[in-house]
């Protein structure tokens, strides 16, 4: 059995709060929880929105928090990220794509393909022809090995009206591409700060609550101007891969109130 830890959307910032909580406390607690209970994981993936405002400084600060992990952490970029800041402070595999934060991780019995859906200056995402060509090449390399794709932006609407407005812009092209490769077994998606799961064109997908604040359910209706985070605790996911199958365990690592008290600045 191969264990993978999946976290998303820590929205790290070196000072201050976001949506009424201290993202440094939430991130540190998640990593400590993983070290205590899942130190045997093969690796961990964080599927984007690594930082918040003040991006230049925040990647340096973020890297010091990630360094407390006993499990090797691999990160993706989301809409709030910056490729140059990421590259200056966070590691990437040697064979990662040169111009985008895209790379492949190999574990026992599976490949994990980490995609870059960042579109500079936009909260929506994009997946351009260059990134698509790279993905095609990777999917052709080991057609018999179960392949799991990690990405920040959903390539389809999820029934979350506000998040759906800022999904992957050319999601149909992405879905057309992966539909031709039966080795794609599951999509793991960040961005929406809320757990959902289902299938798209027959491929299972799952989204995950954020390490930071949680988005409300679509009803009662809400808008960004009056946004108030859902009063739900954060979680990460434990993925278990065995004999070509995978299970996803959602794991609450602290209470809703944790990190919402007046916590000291980092
Ligand atoms: Fe986010």
Short mmCIF file of C-alpha atoms and ligand atoms in Angstrom, two decimals:
data_model
loop_
_atom_site.label_atom_id
_atom_site.label_comp_id
_atom_site.label_asym_id
_atom_site.label_seq_id
_atom_site.Cartn_x
_atom_site.Cartn_y
_atom_site.Cartn_z
CA UNK A 1 0.00 0.00 0.00
CA UNK A 2 1.23 3.45 -0.92
CA UNK A 3 0.09 6.36 1.21
CA UNK A 4 -0.06 9.92 -0.15
CA UNK A 5 -1.08 12.98 1.87
CA UNK A 6 -3.02 15.62 -0.03
CA UNK A 7 -3.45 19.16 1.28
CA UNK A 8 -4.66 22.28 -0.48
CA UNK A 9 -5.00 26.05 -0.30
CA UNK A 10 -2.99 26.99 2.81
CA UNK A 11 -3.02 30.69 1.73
CA UNK A 12 0.11 31.24 3.78
CA UNK A 13 0.99 34.83 4.59
CA UNK A 14 3.86 35.91 6.80
CA UNK A 15 1.70 38.21 8.91
CA UNK A 16 -1.94 38.96 9.51
CA UNK A 17 -5.08 36.91 9.15
CA UNK A 18 -7.22 35.71 6.26
CA UNK A 19 -10.99 35.26 6.63
CA UNK A 20 -10.54 35.70 10.38
CA UNK A 21 -7.96 32.99 10.91
CA UNK A 22 -4.20 32.72 11.18
CA UNK A 23 -3.04 30.62 8.20
CA UNK A 24 0.36 29.99 9.80
CA UNK A 25 -1.26 28.23 12.74
CA UNK A 26 -3.44 26.11 10.46
CA UNK A 27 -0.51 25.08 8.24
CA UNK A 28 1.80 24.26 11.14
CA UNK A 29 -0.91 22.22 12.83
CA UNK A 30 -1.65 20.26 9.65
CA UNK A 31 2.02 19.42 9.16
CA UNK A 32 2.45 18.43 12.80
CA UNK A 33 -0.65 16.22 12.54
CA UNK A 34 0.75 14.58 9.41
CA UNK A 35 4.13 14.02 11.08
CA UNK A 36 2.44 12.39 14.07
CA UNK A 37 -0.09 10.19 12.28
CA UNK A 38 1.18 9.74 8.73
CA UNK A 39 4.94 9.90 8.90
CA UNK A 40 4.97 6.72 6.79
CA UNK A 41 3.47 8.49 3.76
CA UNK A 42 5.49 8.27 0.55
CA UNK A 43 5.01 12.00 -0.07
CA UNK A 44 2.58 14.88 0.29
CA UNK A 45 1.06 17.15 -2.38
CA UNK A 46 -0.29 20.67 -1.79
CA UNK A 47 -2.53 21.62 -4.68
CA UNK A 48 -1.98 25.36 -4.92
CA UNK A 49 -2.90 28.72 -3.45
CA UNK A 50 0.22 28.32 -1.35
CA UNK A 51 0.38 32.01 -0.46
CA UNK A 52 -1.78 35.06 0.00
CA UNK A 53 -0.77 38.70 -0.29
CA UNK A 54 2.82 40.02 -0.21
CA UNK A 55 3.91 37.16 -2.40
CA UNK A 56 7.65 37.80 -2.55
CA UNK A 57 8.19 37.39 1.15
CA UNK A 58 5.61 34.74 1.66
CA UNK A 59 7.36 31.97 -0.29
CA UNK A 60 10.43 32.35 1.92
CA UNK A 61 8.24 32.17 5.02
CA UNK A 62 6.21 29.31 3.60
CA UNK A 63 9.35 27.28 2.95
CA UNK A 64 10.33 27.49 6.60
CA UNK A 65 6.95 26.09 7.61
CA UNK A 66 7.09 23.29 5.03
CA UNK A 67 10.56 22.39 6.31
CA UNK A 68 9.02 21.13 9.56
CA UNK A 69 7.48 18.23 7.63
CA UNK A 70 9.00 14.78 7.94
CA UNK A 71 7.21 13.86 4.70
CA UNK A 72 8.51 15.16 1.37
CA UNK A 73 6.11 17.90 0.23
CA UNK A 74 5.48 18.73 -3.45
CA UNK A 75 3.52 21.85 -4.30
CA UNK A 76 1.46 23.13 -7.23
CA UNK A 77 0.59 26.66 -8.25
CA UNK A 78 -2.90 28.13 -8.00
CA UNK A 79 -4.43 31.45 -8.89
CA UNK A 80 -2.88 33.19 -5.89
CA UNK A 81 0.61 31.90 -6.68
CA UNK A 82 3.57 33.28 -8.55
CA UNK A 83 5.88 31.00 -10.54
CA UNK A 84 9.01 33.07 -9.95
CA UNK A 85 8.43 33.27 -6.21
CA UNK A 86 7.70 29.55 -6.12
CA UNK A 87 10.89 28.69 -8.00
CA UNK A 88 12.99 30.95 -5.78
CA UNK A 89 12.04 29.15 -2.58
CA UNK A 90 10.44 25.77 -3.23
CA UNK A 91 12.01 22.64 -4.72
CA UNK A 92 10.99 21.09 -8.03
CA UNK A 93 12.07 17.78 -9.58
CA UNK A 94 15.00 18.14 -11.99
CA UNK A 95 12.86 17.02 -14.91
CA UNK A 96 10.02 19.47 -14.20
CA UNK A 97 8.83 21.55 -17.16
CA UNK A 98 11.13 24.56 -17.54
CA UNK A 99 8.51 27.28 -17.99
CA UNK A 100 5.64 25.89 -15.95
CA UNK A 101 5.33 24.20 -12.56
CA UNK A 102 4.47 20.81 -14.03
CA UNK A 103 6.14 17.55 -13.08
CA UNK A 104 5.64 13.84 -12.52
CA UNK A 105 6.08 11.98 -9.24
CA UNK A 106 6.50 8.22 -9.28
CA UNK A 107 5.46 6.11 -6.30
CA UNK A 108 5.00 2.37 -5.90
CA UNK A 109 2.19 1.35 -8.23
CA UNK A 110 1.27 4.77 -9.61
CA UNK A 111 2.30 8.03 -11.20
CA UNK A 112 1.16 11.42 -9.94
CA UNK A 113 1.08 14.20 -12.54
CA UNK A 114 1.10 17.68 -11.05
CA UNK A 115 -0.25 20.39 -13.38
CA UNK A 116 0.09 24.15 -13.60
CA UNK A 117 -3.26 25.84 -14.31
CA UNK A 118 -2.10 29.32 -13.28
CA UNK A 119 -3.12 32.25 -15.48
CA UNK A 120 -1.24 35.42 -14.47
CA UNK A 121 -3.54 38.19 -13.28
CA UNK A 122 -6.61 35.96 -13.21
CA UNK A 123 -8.46 33.97 -10.60
CA UNK A 124 -9.67 31.64 -13.34
CA UNK A 125 -7.17 29.14 -14.71
CA UNK A 126 -5.86 28.15 -18.12
CA UNK A 127 -4.13 25.12 -19.62
CA UNK A 128 -2.37 26.24 -22.77
CA UNK A 129 -1.21 24.18 -25.77
CA UNK A 130 2.35 23.98 -24.40
CA UNK A 131 1.15 22.48 -21.13
CA UNK A 132 -1.26 20.20 -22.98
CA UNK A 133 1.55 18.86 -25.19
CA UNK A 134 3.68 18.10 -22.14
CA UNK A 135 0.78 16.27 -20.50
CA UNK A 136 0.20 14.17 -23.64
CA UNK A 137 3.85 13.14 -23.61
CA UNK A 138 3.68 12.15 -19.96
CA UNK A 139 0.49 10.14 -20.42
CA UNK A 140 2.05 8.22 -23.30
CA UNK A 141 5.13 7.24 -21.32
CA UNK A 142 3.67 4.54 -19.09
CA UNK A 143 0.19 3.74 -20.41
CA UNK A 144 -0.32 0.77 -18.11
CA UNK A 145 0.48 2.51 -14.82
CA UNK A 146 -2.43 4.08 -12.89
CA UNK A 147 -2.04 7.84 -13.17
CA UNK A 148 -3.48 10.43 -10.81
CA UNK A 149 -3.68 14.08 -11.84
CA UNK A 150 -3.37 16.90 -9.31
CA UNK A 151 -4.42 20.39 -10.39
CA UNK A 152 -5.64 23.61 -8.82
CA UNK A 153 -8.56 24.70 -11.01
CA UNK A 154 -11.54 22.42 -11.74
CA UNK A 155 -11.92 21.78 -15.48
CA UNK A 156 -15.73 21.72 -15.15
CA UNK A 157 -18.56 23.36 -13.26
CA UNK A 158 -19.21 21.79 -9.85
CA UNK A 159 -22.54 23.36 -8.95
CA UNK A 160 -20.66 25.95 -6.88
CA UNK A 161 -21.76 29.10 -8.74
CA UNK A 162 -19.13 31.49 -7.42
CA UNK A 163 -16.22 29.09 -7.82
CA UNK A 164 -17.54 27.90 -11.18
CA UNK A 165 -17.03 31.43 -12.52
CA UNK A 166 -13.29 31.10 -11.92
CA UNK A 167 -12.68 27.49 -12.99
CA UNK A 168 -10.29 26.36 -15.73
CA UNK A 169 -11.21 28.48 -18.77
CA UNK A 170 -10.54 25.83 -21.41
CA UNK A 171 -11.62 22.90 -19.29
CA UNK A 172 -13.25 21.09 -22.22
CA UNK A 173 -9.93 20.92 -24.06
CA UNK A 174 -8.29 19.44 -20.99
CA UNK A 175 -11.09 16.88 -20.61
CA UNK A 176 -10.92 16.03 -24.33
CA UNK A 177 -7.22 15.33 -23.87
CA UNK A 178 -7.35 13.11 -20.79
CA UNK A 179 -10.42 11.23 -22.01
CA UNK A 180 -8.18 9.52 -24.54
CA UNK A 181 -5.94 7.98 -21.88
CA UNK A 182 -7.49 5.21 -19.79
CA UNK A 183 -4.47 5.29 -17.46
CA UNK A 184 -5.93 8.52 -15.97
CA UNK A 185 -7.73 7.09 -12.94
CA UNK A 186 -8.62 10.08 -10.79
CA UNK A 187 -8.44 13.89 -10.64
CA UNK A 188 -7.51 15.71 -7.41
CA UNK A 189 -8.54 19.37 -7.51
CA UNK A 190 -7.98 22.36 -5.21
CA UNK A 191 -9.31 25.92 -5.50
CA UNK A 192 -12.91 25.53 -4.29
CA UNK A 193 -12.17 25.24 -0.53
CA UNK A 194 -14.91 22.67 -0.24
CA UNK A 195 -15.20 18.87 -0.59
CA UNK A 196 -17.07 17.57 -3.61
CA UNK A 197 -16.70 14.36 -5.58
CA UNK A 198 -18.19 12.69 -8.63
CA UNK A 199 -17.23 11.75 -12.14
CA UNK A 200 -16.54 13.77 -15.25
CA UNK A 201 -16.66 11.88 -18.55
CA UNK A 202 -16.42 8.73 -16.47
CA UNK A 203 -13.27 9.83 -14.63
CA UNK A 204 -13.60 10.15 -10.84
CA UNK A 205 -12.72 13.50 -9.32
CA UNK A 206 -12.57 14.94 -5.82
CA UNK A 207 -12.06 18.42 -4.38
CA UNK A 208 -10.89 19.16 -0.86
CA UNK A 209 -11.53 21.63 1.91
CA UNK A 210 -8.70 24.12 2.39
CA UNK A 211 -6.06 24.10 5.11
CA UNK A 212 -7.20 27.69 5.64
CA UNK A 213 -10.83 28.88 5.42
CA UNK A 214 -13.78 26.85 4.08
CA UNK A 215 -16.18 28.09 1.41
CA UNK A 216 -19.91 27.91 2.18
CA UNK A 217 -22.26 25.51 0.42
CA UNK A 218 -23.86 27.08 -2.68
CA UNK A 219 -27.19 27.50 -0.86
CA UNK A 220 -28.10 29.77 0.83
CA UNK A 221 -26.77 31.93 -1.99
CA UNK A 222 -23.73 34.12 -1.25
CA UNK A 223 -21.39 36.49 -3.05
CA UNK A 224 -17.75 37.48 -2.74
CA UNK A 225 -18.58 40.99 -1.52
CA UNK A 226 -20.34 39.66 1.58
CA UNK A 227 -18.24 36.49 1.79
CA UNK A 228 -18.16 34.83 5.18
CA UNK A 229 -16.26 31.59 5.56
CA UNK A 230 -18.26 28.50 6.50
CA UNK A 231 -17.99 27.57 10.18
CA UNK A 232 -16.46 24.20 9.31
CA UNK A 233 -13.14 22.73 10.43
CA UNK A 234 -10.32 22.26 7.91
CA UNK A 235 -9.08 18.90 6.75
CA UNK A 236 -6.56 17.18 4.55
CA UNK A 237 -6.85 13.85 2.75
CA UNK A 238 -5.04 10.54 3.11
CA UNK A 239 -4.85 8.65 -0.19
CA UNK A 240 -4.18 4.90 -0.09
CA UNK A 241 -3.15 3.23 -3.34
CA UNK A 242 -3.19 -0.54 -3.60
CA UNK A 243 -3.42 -2.90 -6.56
CA UNK A 244 -4.47 -0.09 -8.88
CA UNK A 245 -7.26 1.16 -6.61
CA UNK A 246 -7.36 4.24 -4.41
CA UNK A 247 -9.28 5.38 -1.34
CA UNK A 248 -9.56 8.95 -0.05
CA UNK A 249 -9.92 9.56 3.70
CA UNK A 250 -10.83 13.10 4.74
CA UNK A 251 -9.00 13.90 7.95
CA UNK A 252 -9.91 16.74 10.28
CA UNK A 253 -6.69 17.92 11.88
CA UNK A 254 -7.98 20.67 14.18
CA UNK A 255 -11.18 22.36 15.29
CA UNK A 256 -12.91 25.15 13.42
CA UNK A 257 -11.82 27.62 16.13
CA UNK A 258 -8.15 26.65 15.99
CA UNK A 259 -6.16 29.56 14.61
CA UNK A 260 -9.06 31.98 14.99
CA UNK A 261 -7.97 33.29 18.35
CA UNK A 262 -5.62 36.28 18.40
CA UNK A 263 -2.54 34.29 17.52
CA UNK A 264 0.96 35.76 17.60
CA UNK A 265 2.43 36.89 14.29
CA UNK A 266 5.13 34.71 12.78
FE1 LIG B 1 -7.69 29.17 -2.51
#
